[in-house]
Amino acid sequence: MLDISKYKVHDLTHTLGEHIAGYADEPARKLEVDGWNAKTLTIYSHAGTHMDAPLHFGVSDTTVDELHPSKLMAKAWILDVDIHDASQLIDGKDFEGQLEKVQRGDSILVRTHWAENYNQPNFKSELPRLSEAFCRWCVQKKINMLGVEPLSVANVADLKEVTEIHKILLGGGVTIIEGLMGLDQIQSPSVFLIALPLKIQNGDGAPARVVALEEK
């Protein structure tokens, strides 16, 4: 049995609310009228903190509900990248020797502190992106999950780029987590990562609750 008292639990998930693009809600029931409170939710499948399934870019027919929970709980390394340019392209050299500790089958969380810009106009337009070379390295290393703070691993305004990068990762068996926050609170070099998307039938992706367990 896992002794959770031995860990600091970090919630890496943005709260879904009206400030999140692709999310809306409205009252469905009211306590004073119906006897309970309930809402009707409208959620874009890639709103806020979310995960991508291979179906998202058509690399296979695997949907988000088919991602087995055993694949979504794993050791993850926190890798730091210094962001100094708008729309910076992150390559292997930007990790300054950190990649050597990553073992075959591990997961990676890329810490850029980009989540600090979440409410800023440049959060989407100038997001740091992952290079083709780094993504191919992740596939060769059989990286399990790859998490980033921006809402995409690539420039969403460039269809060619966003398609290529997603196809490399998803086609190579790398599960993508986008829109993370709270990585700045983690002090250890690695954590036990739990990333569970909503189990949506035939889903191309889904919002997820993502937590990291850091040994005290």
Short mmCIF file of C-alpha atoms in Angstrom, two decimals:
data_model
loop_
_atom_site.label_atom_id
_atom_site.label_comp_id
_atom_site.label_asym_id
_atom_site.label_seq_id
_atom_site.Cartn_x
_atom_site.Cartn_y
_atom_site.Cartn_z
CA MET A 1 0.00 0.00 0.00
CA LEU A 2 1.31 3.44 -0.94
CA ASP A 3 2.07 5.59 2.10
CA ILE A 4 1.06 9.02 0.76
CA SER A 5 2.42 10.70 3.91
CA LYS A 6 5.93 10.12 2.56
CA TYR A 7 5.26 12.34 -0.43
CA LYS A 8 4.55 15.96 -1.20
CA VAL A 9 1.63 15.95 -3.65
CA HIS A 10 1.80 18.58 -6.40
CA ASP A 11 -1.29 19.39 -8.44
CA LEU A 12 -0.05 20.25 -11.95
CA THR A 13 -3.54 21.01 -13.27
CA HIS A 14 -5.13 24.31 -14.26
CA THR A 15 -8.60 24.80 -12.77
CA LEU A 16 -11.25 24.73 -15.49
CA GLY A 17 -13.33 27.90 -15.41
CA GLU A 18 -14.61 30.69 -17.59
CA HIS A 19 -11.03 32.01 -17.96
CA ILE A 20 -10.03 28.82 -19.81
CA ALA A 21 -10.46 28.89 -23.59
CA GLY A 22 -12.78 26.10 -24.68
CA TYR A 23 -14.65 25.81 -21.38
CA ALA A 24 -18.10 27.07 -20.42
CA ASP A 25 -20.75 26.07 -17.91
CA GLU A 26 -24.28 27.05 -16.98
CA PRO A 27 -26.61 26.07 -14.15
CA ALA A 28 -28.61 22.91 -14.79
CA ARG A 29 -30.12 22.60 -11.31
CA LYS A 30 -30.29 24.98 -8.36
CA LEU A 31 -30.39 23.94 -4.73
CA GLU A 32 -33.17 26.32 -3.77
CA VAL A 33 -35.38 25.20 -6.67
CA ASP A 34 -34.45 21.59 -7.45
CA GLY A 35 -32.94 20.38 -4.20
CA TRP A 36 -29.35 20.12 -5.49
CA ASN A 37 -26.77 22.07 -7.46
CA ALA A 38 -25.56 20.88 -10.88
CA LYS A 39 -24.02 22.39 -13.98
CA THR A 40 -24.06 21.64 -17.68
CA LEU A 41 -20.47 21.71 -18.95
CA THR A 42 -19.22 22.49 -22.45
CA ILE A 43 -15.57 21.53 -22.81
CA TYR A 44 -13.26 21.48 -25.82
CA SER A 45 -11.35 18.19 -25.70
CA HIS A 46 -8.01 20.02 -25.49
CA ALA A 47 -8.98 22.73 -23.00
CA GLY A 48 -6.73 23.61 -20.09
CA THR A 49 -4.47 20.84 -18.82
CA HIS A 50 -5.13 17.98 -21.21
CA MET A 51 -3.75 14.89 -22.92
CA ASP A 52 -3.60 13.88 -26.58
CA ALA A 53 -4.51 10.49 -27.98
CA PRO A 54 -3.00 9.12 -31.24
CA LEU A 55 -6.39 9.70 -32.92
CA HIS A 56 -5.83 13.46 -32.46
CA PHE A 57 -3.58 13.59 -35.52
CA GLY A 58 -4.66 10.33 -37.11
CA VAL A 59 -1.46 8.36 -36.48
CA SER A 60 -3.64 5.44 -35.34
CA ASP A 61 -7.19 4.72 -34.23
CA THR A 62 -6.20 4.65 -30.53
CA THR A 63 -8.53 6.90 -28.55
CA VAL A 64 -8.10 8.55 -25.18
CA ASP A 65 -10.36 6.04 -23.43
CA GLU A 66 -8.05 3.27 -24.63
CA LEU A 67 -5.00 4.66 -22.83
CA HIS A 68 -4.51 2.16 -20.02
CA PRO A 69 -4.01 3.67 -16.53
CA SER A 70 -0.87 1.56 -16.05
CA LYS A 71 0.80 3.64 -18.78
CA LEU A 72 -0.32 6.90 -17.17
CA MET A 73 1.49 6.43 -13.85
CA ALA A 74 5.29 6.48 -14.04
CA LYS A 75 8.58 7.98 -12.97
CA ALA A 76 9.17 11.36 -14.60
CA TRP A 77 12.26 13.53 -14.77
CA ILE A 78 11.96 17.30 -14.40
CA LEU A 79 14.11 18.83 -17.15
CA ASP A 80 14.82 22.57 -17.05
CA VAL A 81 15.10 24.84 -20.06
CA ASP A 82 15.96 28.53 -19.94
CA ILE A 83 13.54 30.45 -22.15
CA HIS A 84 15.10 33.62 -23.50
CA ASP A 85 13.44 34.08 -26.91
CA ALA A 86 9.85 34.40 -28.08
CA SER A 87 8.63 31.15 -29.70
CA GLN A 88 11.92 29.51 -28.71
CA LEU A 89 12.64 26.17 -30.37
CA ILE A 90 13.77 23.72 -27.67
CA ASP A 91 16.44 21.29 -28.80
CA GLY A 92 18.50 18.66 -26.99
CA LYS A 93 21.35 21.09 -26.34
CA ASP A 94 19.00 23.33 -24.33
CA PHE A 95 18.83 20.70 -21.59
CA GLU A 96 22.57 21.17 -20.80
CA GLY A 97 23.48 17.57 -20.05
CA GLN A 98 20.23 16.64 -18.31
CA LEU A 99 19.21 14.03 -20.88
CA GLU A 100 21.91 11.56 -19.82
CA LYS A 101 20.00 10.60 -16.66
CA VAL A 102 16.81 9.71 -18.55
CA GLN A 103 16.41 5.96 -18.94
CA ARG A 104 14.55 4.09 -21.65
CA GLY A 105 10.82 4.15 -20.88
CA ASP A 106 10.95 7.05 -18.40
CA SER A 107 8.68 10.08 -18.64
CA ILE A 108 9.70 13.74 -18.96
CA LEU A 109 8.26 17.01 -17.70
CA VAL A 110 9.80 20.05 -19.42
CA ARG A 111 10.01 22.98 -16.99
CA THR A 112 10.21 26.32 -18.78
CA HIS A 113 8.21 28.42 -16.28
CA TRP A 114 5.93 29.28 -19.21
CA ALA A 115 2.90 28.65 -16.99
CA GLU A 116 3.67 32.00 -15.34
CA ASN A 117 2.48 33.66 -18.57
CA TYR A 118 -0.88 31.87 -18.56
CA ASN A 119 -3.00 35.03 -18.46
CA GLN A 120 -0.70 37.01 -20.72
CA PRO A 121 -1.37 37.71 -24.42
CA ASN A 122 1.85 35.94 -25.45
CA PHE A 123 1.02 32.65 -23.71
CA LYS A 124 -0.23 31.12 -26.94
CA SER A 125 1.38 33.34 -29.59
CA GLU A 126 4.99 33.05 -28.33
CA LEU A 127 4.98 29.62 -26.70
CA PRO A 128 8.24 27.64 -26.58
CA ARG A 129 8.15 24.66 -28.95
CA LEU A 130 9.87 21.30 -29.14
CA SER A 131 12.23 20.62 -32.03
CA GLU A 132 11.85 17.72 -34.43
CA ALA A 133 15.24 16.36 -33.34
CA PHE A 134 14.32 16.34 -29.65
CA CYS A 135 10.98 14.68 -30.38
CA ARG A 136 12.69 11.97 -32.41
CA TRP A 137 15.10 11.44 -29.49
CA CYS A 138 12.06 10.94 -27.22
CA VAL A 139 10.71 8.29 -29.59
CA GLN A 140 14.07 6.51 -29.82
CA LYS A 141 14.29 6.59 -26.00
CA LYS A 142 10.75 5.21 -25.81
CA ILE A 143 9.69 8.05 -23.54
CA ASN A 144 6.37 7.14 -21.95
CA MET A 145 4.77 10.52 -21.20
CA LEU A 146 6.01 13.96 -22.22
CA GLY A 147 4.54 16.96 -20.41
CA VAL A 148 4.88 20.67 -21.19
CA GLU A 149 3.54 23.91 -19.72
CA PRO A 150 2.37 25.54 -22.98
CA LEU A 151 -0.94 24.40 -24.43
CA SER A 152 0.90 22.68 -27.26
CA VAL A 153 4.25 21.05 -27.96
CA ALA A 154 4.38 23.01 -31.23
CA ASN A 155 3.27 26.29 -32.80
CA VAL A 156 -0.51 25.97 -33.12
CA ALA A 157 -0.51 28.76 -35.73
CA ASP A 158 1.68 26.66 -38.03
CA LEU A 159 -0.31 23.64 -39.22
CA LYS A 160 2.70 21.98 -40.83
CA GLU A 161 4.78 22.22 -37.65
CA VAL A 162 2.05 21.27 -35.21
CA THR A 163 1.11 18.27 -37.37
CA GLU A 164 4.68 17.06 -37.82
CA ILE A 165 5.62 17.29 -34.13
CA HIS A 166 2.44 15.62 -32.90
CA LYS A 167 2.74 12.85 -35.47
CA ILE A 168 6.33 12.13 -34.47
CA LEU A 169 5.47 11.87 -30.78
CA LEU A 170 2.06 10.21 -30.94
CA GLY A 171 3.13 7.92 -33.77
CA GLY A 172 6.16 6.92 -31.70
CA GLY A 173 4.13 5.91 -28.67
CA VAL A 174 4.79 9.04 -26.60
CA THR A 175 1.72 10.23 -24.68
CA ILE A 176 1.52 14.03 -24.71
CA ILE A 177 0.43 16.16 -21.74
CA GLU A 178 -0.05 19.87 -22.43
CA GLY A 179 -0.95 22.88 -20.30
CA LEU A 180 0.80 21.94 -17.06
CA MET A 181 1.34 24.28 -14.12
CA GLY A 182 3.04 24.08 -10.73
CA LEU A 183 6.32 22.55 -11.91
CA ASP A 184 8.14 25.42 -10.20
CA GLN A 185 7.10 23.98 -6.81
CA ILE A 186 8.98 20.72 -7.36
CA GLN A 187 12.49 20.57 -5.89
CA SER A 188 13.49 16.97 -6.63
CA PRO A 189 14.96 15.96 -10.00
CA SER A 190 12.26 13.31 -10.48
CA VAL A 191 8.71 12.53 -9.35
CA PHE A 192 6.10 9.82 -9.66
CA LEU A 193 3.69 11.21 -12.25
CA ILE A 194 -0.03 10.39 -12.42
CA ALA A 195 -1.89 11.80 -15.42
CA LEU A 196 -5.48 10.63 -15.86
CA PRO A 197 -7.61 12.04 -18.71
CA LEU A 198 -11.38 11.93 -18.72
CA LYS A 199 -12.43 8.57 -20.15
CA ILE A 200 -14.27 9.87 -23.21
CA GLN A 201 -15.45 7.26 -25.70
CA ASN A 202 -13.69 7.63 -29.06
CA GLY A 203 -11.92 10.70 -27.65
CA ASP A 204 -9.09 12.41 -29.55
CA GLY A 205 -7.96 13.89 -26.24
CA ALA A 206 -9.37 15.04 -22.93
CA PRO A 207 -8.81 17.37 -19.99
CA ALA A 208 -6.82 15.59 -17.31
CA ARG A 209 -6.05 15.80 -13.60
CA VAL A 210 -2.28 15.60 -13.37
CA VAL A 211 -0.41 15.19 -10.08
CA ALA A 212 3.21 14.57 -9.15
CA LEU A 213 4.35 12.72 -6.03
CA GLU A 214 7.65 14.07 -4.72
CA GLU A 215 9.45 12.17 -1.99
CA LYS A 216 9.82 14.26 1.17
#
